Amino acid sequence: MSTSTSRRTVLLGLAGIATTSALAGCALPSSDAAAEDEGGPVTFRYQGSANNVTFPELAEDLGYFDTISLEYVGATVSGPQDIQSVATGQTDVGGAFSGAIVKLVEAGSPITAVINYYGSDRQSYQGLYVRKDSEITEAKDLVGKKIAVNTLGAHAEAYVEIWLTSAGLTRKEIDQVQLVVLPPNDTEEAIRRKQVDVGALGGILQDRALAQPDIRELVRDTEVLGHQLNGGQYVLRDDFIAQHPEAVREFTTGVAKAIEWARTSPRTTVHARFARIIEGRDRNETTDNVTYWKSTGVPAKGGVVTDEDFTQWADWLQSTGIVDRDELDPDSIYTNEYNDLAEEGTT
């Protein structure tokens, strides 16, 4: 299937979406975007994270947005929560693990993935970490152990189960591996204090943990799947796409350009840009973390999405009952239509 033409049909008539109990108490601001004409400014409400710069924020700072603006509404607690906020109309764009997107689409949410925004390459990846004196050295050693993850139903859970399955563990043994939800900032200390046996970490927190003498790496997601991978995508609601197609094109292409700018710029240049963005937005943050940034973590040039970004998780999606293998249809989940870098053949 062509990566530049595969797309989800935008739904013009939307059924009501039930707001989950987790979101019912949220008080994110509403947007006037739905009432704006396509020729005028369009606001994209989004959630970010502290001490970090997202690709949309980088794109805006680089001047890739001319007719759209970003509206920060707060920090997200997880990818699944981020895209649920999009589905329920509390934000306009959000990002999550590919499998979480499939789950939400299968539940009937009218959202479409438009670009990859995170993944694992040779320099940036997700991994499992243990105390250096831990007796855990392989997958079978995890039976009866606790693994800290940032959220359930996302990237860490998927590659952990794939690793356990590929190692030959039975369903009964896999069920004895307990996933414990912990904030990533608390994971390293929880490992050290033996509150959990293993912790899933990535990015800056991973680097900080490995810099300590008592923490070691157990396995990487790239080793589990056997290749670099695109891990998650930004999604928008179908009604928003239908009403603002040119704004969506500007957003998606701008993010794609930002990914390529970060990929091709010297690391020190990226660090300096991130620090300047953080210092200029007055959110009481630190810039200490930006020096740990190593790469985009997005193997696909321009963030272009492919079927494999979803099918690589097919076994996990089937084992969790999210989809039957024959029912996984990537073509109904994503589109590259609004990514001009895809149309230019950058893949």
Coordinates of C-alpha atoms in Angstrom, one line a residue:
M1 CA 0.0 0.0 0.0
S2 CA 1.3 3.5 -0.9
T3 CA 2.6 5.3 2.2
S4 CA 1.7 8.7 0.6
T5 CA -1.9 7.8 -0.2
S6 CA -3.0 5.5 2.6
R7 CA -5.5 7.4 4.7
R8 CA -8.5 7.2 6.8
T9 CA -11.8 8.6 5.4
V10 CA -12.6 11.7 7.2
L11 CA -16.0 11.4 8.9
L12 CA -18.2 14.5 8.4
G13 CA -21.0 13.3 10.6
L14 CA -19.9 12.4 14.1
A15 CA -21.6 10.3 16.6
G16 CA -21.5 11.4 20.2
I17 CA -18.5 10.3 22.1
A18 CA -18.8 9.4 25.7
T19 CA -16.3 11.2 27.9
T20 CA -14.4 8.8 30.0
S21 CA -14.6 9.2 33.8
A22 CA -10.9 10.0 33.8
L23 CA -11.5 13.0 31.6
A24 CA -14.9 14.1 33.0
G25 CA -13.2 16.1 35.7
C26 CA -10.7 17.9 33.4
A27 CA -11.2 21.6 32.9
L28 CA -9.2 22.3 29.7
P29 CA -10.2 25.4 27.9
S30 CA -12.5 25.4 24.9
S31 CA -11.3 26.5 21.5
D32 CA -12.8 28.9 18.9
A33 CA -11.0 26.9 16.2
A34 CA -14.2 25.2 15.1
A35 CA -15.8 28.5 14.4
E36 CA -12.9 30.0 12.5
D37 CA -12.9 30.3 8.7
E38 CA -10.2 28.3 6.9
G39 CA -8.7 31.6 5.6
G40 CA -8.2 33.0 9.2
P41 CA -6.0 31.9 12.1
V42 CA -6.7 28.4 13.4
T43 CA -5.7 27.5 16.9
F44 CA -4.4 24.0 17.8
R45 CA -4.9 23.2 21.5
Y46 CA -2.4 20.7 22.8
Q47 CA -0.8 19.3 25.9
G48 CA 3.0 19.2 26.5
S49 CA 5.4 18.2 29.2
A50 CA 7.6 20.0 31.6
N51 CA 11.2 20.7 30.8
N52 CA 10.7 19.4 27.3
V53 CA 10.1 20.8 23.8
T54 CA 7.7 19.0 21.5
F55 CA 8.1 19.0 17.7
P56 CA 5.0 21.3 17.2
E57 CA 6.6 23.8 19.7
L58 CA 9.9 23.5 17.7
A59 CA 8.1 24.0 14.4
E60 CA 6.4 27.2 15.7
D61 CA 9.7 28.6 17.0
L62 CA 11.4 27.8 13.6
G63 CA 8.8 29.9 11.8
Y64 CA 7.1 27.0 10.0
F65 CA 3.6 28.1 11.0
D66 CA 2.2 31.1 9.2
T67 CA -1.6 30.9 9.6
I68 CA -2.0 28.7 12.7
S69 CA -1.1 29.1 16.4
L70 CA -0.5 26.7 19.3
E71 CA -2.4 26.9 22.5
Y72 CA -0.8 25.1 25.5
V73 CA -3.5 23.8 27.9
G74 CA -1.3 21.9 30.3
A75 CA 0.9 18.8 30.7
T76 CA -0.3 15.4 29.7
V77 CA 0.1 12.4 32.0
S78 CA 0.3 9.8 29.3
G79 CA -0.1 9.2 25.6
P80 CA -3.5 7.4 26.0
Q81 CA -4.8 10.3 28.0
D82 CA -3.5 12.8 25.5
I83 CA -5.3 11.3 22.5
Q84 CA -8.5 10.7 24.6
S85 CA -8.5 14.5 25.1
V86 CA -8.4 14.9 21.4
A87 CA -11.3 12.4 20.8
T88 CA -13.5 14.2 23.4
G89 CA -12.8 17.6 22.0
Q90 CA -10.8 19.0 24.9
T91 CA -7.7 19.4 22.7
D92 CA -7.2 19.4 19.0
V93 CA -4.0 17.4 18.6
G94 CA -2.3 14.8 20.7
G95 CA 0.2 12.0 20.4
A96 CA 0.4 8.4 21.7
F97 CA 1.8 4.9 21.0
S98 CA 0.5 3.3 17.8
G99 CA -1.3 0.6 19.7
A100 CA -3.2 3.1 21.9
I101 CA -4.3 4.8 18.8
V102 CA -5.6 1.5 17.3
K103 CA -7.5 0.9 20.5
L104 CA -9.2 4.2 20.5
V105 CA -10.1 3.9 16.8
E106 CA -11.5 0.4 17.4
A107 CA -13.6 1.9 20.2
G108 CA -15.2 4.2 17.6
S109 CA -13.4 7.4 18.2
P110 CA -13.2 9.5 15.0
I111 CA -9.5 10.4 15.0
T112 CA -6.8 10.0 12.3
A113 CA -3.0 9.8 12.7
V114 CA -1.1 12.2 10.5
I115 CA 2.6 12.0 11.4
N116 CA 5.1 10.0 13.5
Y117 CA 6.5 12.0 16.4
Y118 CA 8.4 9.5 18.4
G119 CA 10.1 6.1 18.1
S120 CA 13.4 4.3 18.7
D121 CA 16.6 4.6 16.7
R122 CA 20.2 3.8 17.4
Q123 CA 20.6 6.7 19.8
S124 CA 17.2 7.2 21.3
Y125 CA 15.1 4.2 22.4
Q126 CA 13.0 2.7 25.2
G127 CA 14.4 0.1 27.6
L128 CA 14.1 -1.9 30.7
Y129 CA 16.4 -1.2 33.7
V130 CA 17.3 -3.1 36.9
R131 CA 19.7 -2.7 39.8
K132 CA 23.2 -3.7 38.9
D133 CA 23.1 -6.4 41.6
S134 CA 19.8 -7.8 40.3
E135 CA 19.7 -11.5 39.3
I136 CA 17.4 -10.7 36.4
T137 CA 19.3 -11.2 33.2
E138 CA 16.7 -12.5 30.7
A139 CA 13.0 -12.6 30.0
K140 CA 12.1 -15.7 32.0
D141 CA 13.5 -14.1 35.1
L142 CA 10.6 -11.6 35.0
V143 CA 8.1 -14.2 36.1
G144 CA 6.7 -13.1 39.5
K145 CA 8.5 -9.7 39.2
K146 CA 7.2 -6.1 39.2
I147 CA 7.9 -3.7 36.2
A148 CA 7.3 0.0 36.5
V149 CA 5.7 1.6 33.5
N150 CA 4.3 5.1 32.9
T151 CA 0.9 3.9 31.9
L152 CA -0.9 0.7 30.9
G153 CA -1.8 -0.2 27.3
A154 CA 1.1 1.7 25.8
H155 CA 4.6 1.2 24.4
A156 CA 6.3 -0.4 27.4
E157 CA 3.5 -2.9 28.0
A158 CA 3.6 -3.9 24.3
Y159 CA 7.3 -4.6 23.9
V160 CA 7.5 -6.3 27.3
E161 CA 4.8 -8.8 26.3
I162 CA 6.4 -9.3 22.9
W163 CA 9.7 -10.0 24.6
L164 CA 8.2 -12.5 27.0
T165 CA 6.2 -14.2 24.3
S166 CA 9.2 -14.5 21.9
A167 CA 11.2 -16.0 24.8
G168 CA 8.8 -18.8 25.0
L169 CA 7.0 -18.0 28.2
T170 CA 3.5 -19.4 28.6
R171 CA 0.4 -17.3 29.0
K172 CA 0.3 -18.4 32.7
E173 CA 3.9 -17.2 33.2
I174 CA 3.3 -13.9 31.4
D175 CA 0.3 -13.2 33.6
Q176 CA 2.6 -13.5 36.6
V177 CA 4.6 -10.5 35.4
Q178 CA 3.1 -7.5 37.2
L179 CA 3.0 -4.1 35.6
V180 CA 3.0 -1.2 38.1
V181 CA 2.1 2.3 37.0
L182 CA 4.6 4.9 38.3
P183 CA 5.5 8.4 37.2
P184 CA 8.7 8.1 35.1
N185 CA 10.4 10.6 37.4
D186 CA 10.0 8.2 40.3
T187 CA 11.0 5.0 38.5
E188 CA 14.7 5.1 39.0
E189 CA 14.4 5.5 42.7
A190 CA 11.7 2.8 42.9
I191 CA 14.2 0.4 41.3
R192 CA 16.9 1.4 43.7
R193 CA 14.7 1.0 46.8
K194 CA 13.4 -2.4 45.5
Q195 CA 9.8 -1.2 45.3
V196 CA 9.9 -2.6 41.8
D197 CA 12.2 -5.1 40.2
V198 CA 12.4 -3.5 36.8
G199 CA 11.7 0.0 35.3
A200 CA 10.8 1.1 31.8
L201 CA 12.7 4.2 30.9
G202 CA 13.5 6.3 27.9
G203 CA 15.0 9.6 26.9
I204 CA 16.6 11.9 29.6
L205 CA 15.5 9.7 32.5
Q206 CA 17.1 6.7 30.9
D207 CA 20.4 8.6 30.5
R208 CA 20.4 9.8 34.0
A209 CA 19.7 6.2 35.3
L210 CA 22.5 4.8 33.3
A211 CA 24.9 7.4 34.5
Q212 CA 24.5 6.0 38.0
P213 CA 26.8 3.1 39.1
D214 CA 24.0 0.9 40.5
I215 CA 21.7 0.7 37.5
R216 CA 22.1 -1.4 34.4
E217 CA 20.2 -2.0 31.1
L218 CA 18.3 -5.2 30.6
V219 CA 16.9 -4.9 27.1
R220 CA 16.0 -2.3 24.5
D221 CA 12.8 -2.2 22.5
T222 CA 14.8 -2.2 19.3
E223 CA 16.3 -5.5 20.4
V224 CA 12.9 -7.0 21.1
L225 CA 11.5 -6.0 17.7
G226 CA 14.8 -6.4 15.9
H227 CA 14.8 -3.0 14.2
Q228 CA 14.4 0.7 14.6
L229 CA 10.8 1.7 14.9
N230 CA 8.3 4.5 14.7
G231 CA 6.5 4.2 18.0
G232 CA 3.7 6.8 18.0
Q233 CA 1.8 9.4 16.0
Y234 CA 0.1 12.7 16.4
V235 CA -3.7 12.4 15.8
L236 CA -6.5 15.0 15.1
R237 CA -10.2 14.6 15.1
D238 CA -11.8 13.9 11.8
D239 CA -14.2 16.9 12.1
F240 CA -11.3 19.2 12.8
I241 CA -9.4 17.9 9.7
A242 CA -12.5 18.3 7.5
Q243 CA -13.1 21.8 8.6
H244 CA -9.5 23.0 8.5
P245 CA -7.6 20.9 5.9
E246 CA -5.1 23.6 5.0
A247 CA -4.3 24.4 8.6
V248 CA -3.8 20.7 9.2
R249 CA -1.5 20.6 6.2
E250 CA 0.5 23.5 7.6
F251 CA 0.7 21.9 11.0
T252 CA 1.7 18.4 9.8
T253 CA 4.2 19.7 7.3
G254 CA 5.6 22.1 9.8
V255 CA 6.1 19.3 12.3
A256 CA 7.8 17.2 9.5
K257 CA 10.2 20.0 8.8
A258 CA 11.0 20.4 12.5
I259 CA 11.8 16.7 12.7
E260 CA 14.2 17.0 9.8
W261 CA 15.7 20.2 11.2
A262 CA 16.5 18.4 14.4
R263 CA 17.7 15.4 12.5
T264 CA 20.2 17.3 10.4
S265 CA 21.3 20.1 12.8
P266 CA 24.3 19.8 15.1
R267 CA 23.3 18.4 18.4
T268 CA 24.6 21.5 20.2
T269 CA 22.4 23.7 17.9
V270 CA 19.4 21.7 18.9
H271 CA 20.2 21.9 22.6
A272 CA 20.6 25.7 22.4
R273 CA 17.3 26.0 20.5
F274 CA 15.4 23.9 23.0
A275 CA 16.9 25.9 25.9
R276 CA 15.9 29.1 24.4
I277 CA 12.3 27.9 23.8
I278 CA 12.0 26.7 27.4
E279 CA 13.4 29.9 28.8
G280 CA 11.1 32.0 26.8
R281 CA 7.7 30.4 27.7
D282 CA 7.7 31.2 31.5
R283 CA 6.5 27.9 32.8
N284 CA 8.9 27.7 35.8
E285 CA 11.0 24.9 34.1
T286 CA 14.6 23.9 34.0
T287 CA 16.8 23.6 30.9
D288 CA 19.1 21.0 32.5
N289 CA 17.5 18.2 30.6
V290 CA 18.1 19.5 27.0
T291 CA 21.7 18.5 27.0
Y292 CA 20.7 14.9 27.2
W293 CA 18.9 15.1 23.8
K294 CA 20.6 12.8 21.3
S295 CA 18.3 12.3 18.3
T296 CA 14.8 12.7 17.1
G297 CA 14.0 9.0 17.7
V298 CA 11.9 9.0 14.6
P299 CA 13.5 6.7 11.9
A300 CA 11.0 7.8 9.2
K301 CA 12.2 10.9 7.3
G302 CA 9.6 13.7 7.8
G303 CA 7.7 11.4 10.2
V304 CA 5.9 9.7 7.3
V305 CA 3.6 7.0 8.5
T306 CA 3.5 3.4 7.1
D307 CA 1.3 0.3 7.6
E308 CA 4.2 -1.3 9.5
D309 CA 4.0 1.3 12.2
F310 CA 0.8 -0.4 13.2
T311 CA 1.3 -4.0 12.0
Q312 CA 4.5 -4.4 14.0
W313 CA 2.3 -4.5 17.1
A314 CA -0.2 -7.0 15.6
D315 CA 0.6 -9.9 17.9
W316 CA 0.3 -7.7 21.0
L317 CA -2.9 -6.1 19.8
Q318 CA -4.4 -9.5 19.2
S319 CA -3.2 -11.0 22.5
T320 CA -4.8 -8.1 24.4
G321 CA -8.1 -8.5 22.5
I322 CA -8.0 -5.1 20.9
V323 CA -8.3 -6.5 17.4
D324 CA -8.3 -9.8 15.6
R325 CA -5.3 -10.2 13.4
D326 CA -7.4 -10.2 10.2
E327 CA -9.2 -7.1 11.4
L328 CA -6.2 -4.8 11.8
D329 CA -6.6 -2.2 9.0
P330 CA -3.9 0.4 9.1
D331 CA -5.4 2.2 6.1
S332 CA -8.4 3.2 8.3
I333 CA -6.1 4.7 11.0
Y334 CA -3.6 7.1 9.3
T335 CA -3.0 9.4 6.4
N336 CA 0.0 11.1 4.8
E337 CA -2.2 13.4 2.8
Y338 CA -1.3 16.5 4.8
N339 CA 2.4 15.9 5.0
D340 CA 4.0 17.7 2.0
L341 CA 7.3 16.0 2.8
A342 CA 5.7 12.7 2.0
E343 CA 4.4 14.0 -1.3
E344 CA 7.9 15.2 -2.1
G345 CA 9.2 11.7 -1.8
T346 CA 11.4 12.2 1.2
T347 CA 10.7 8.6 2.3

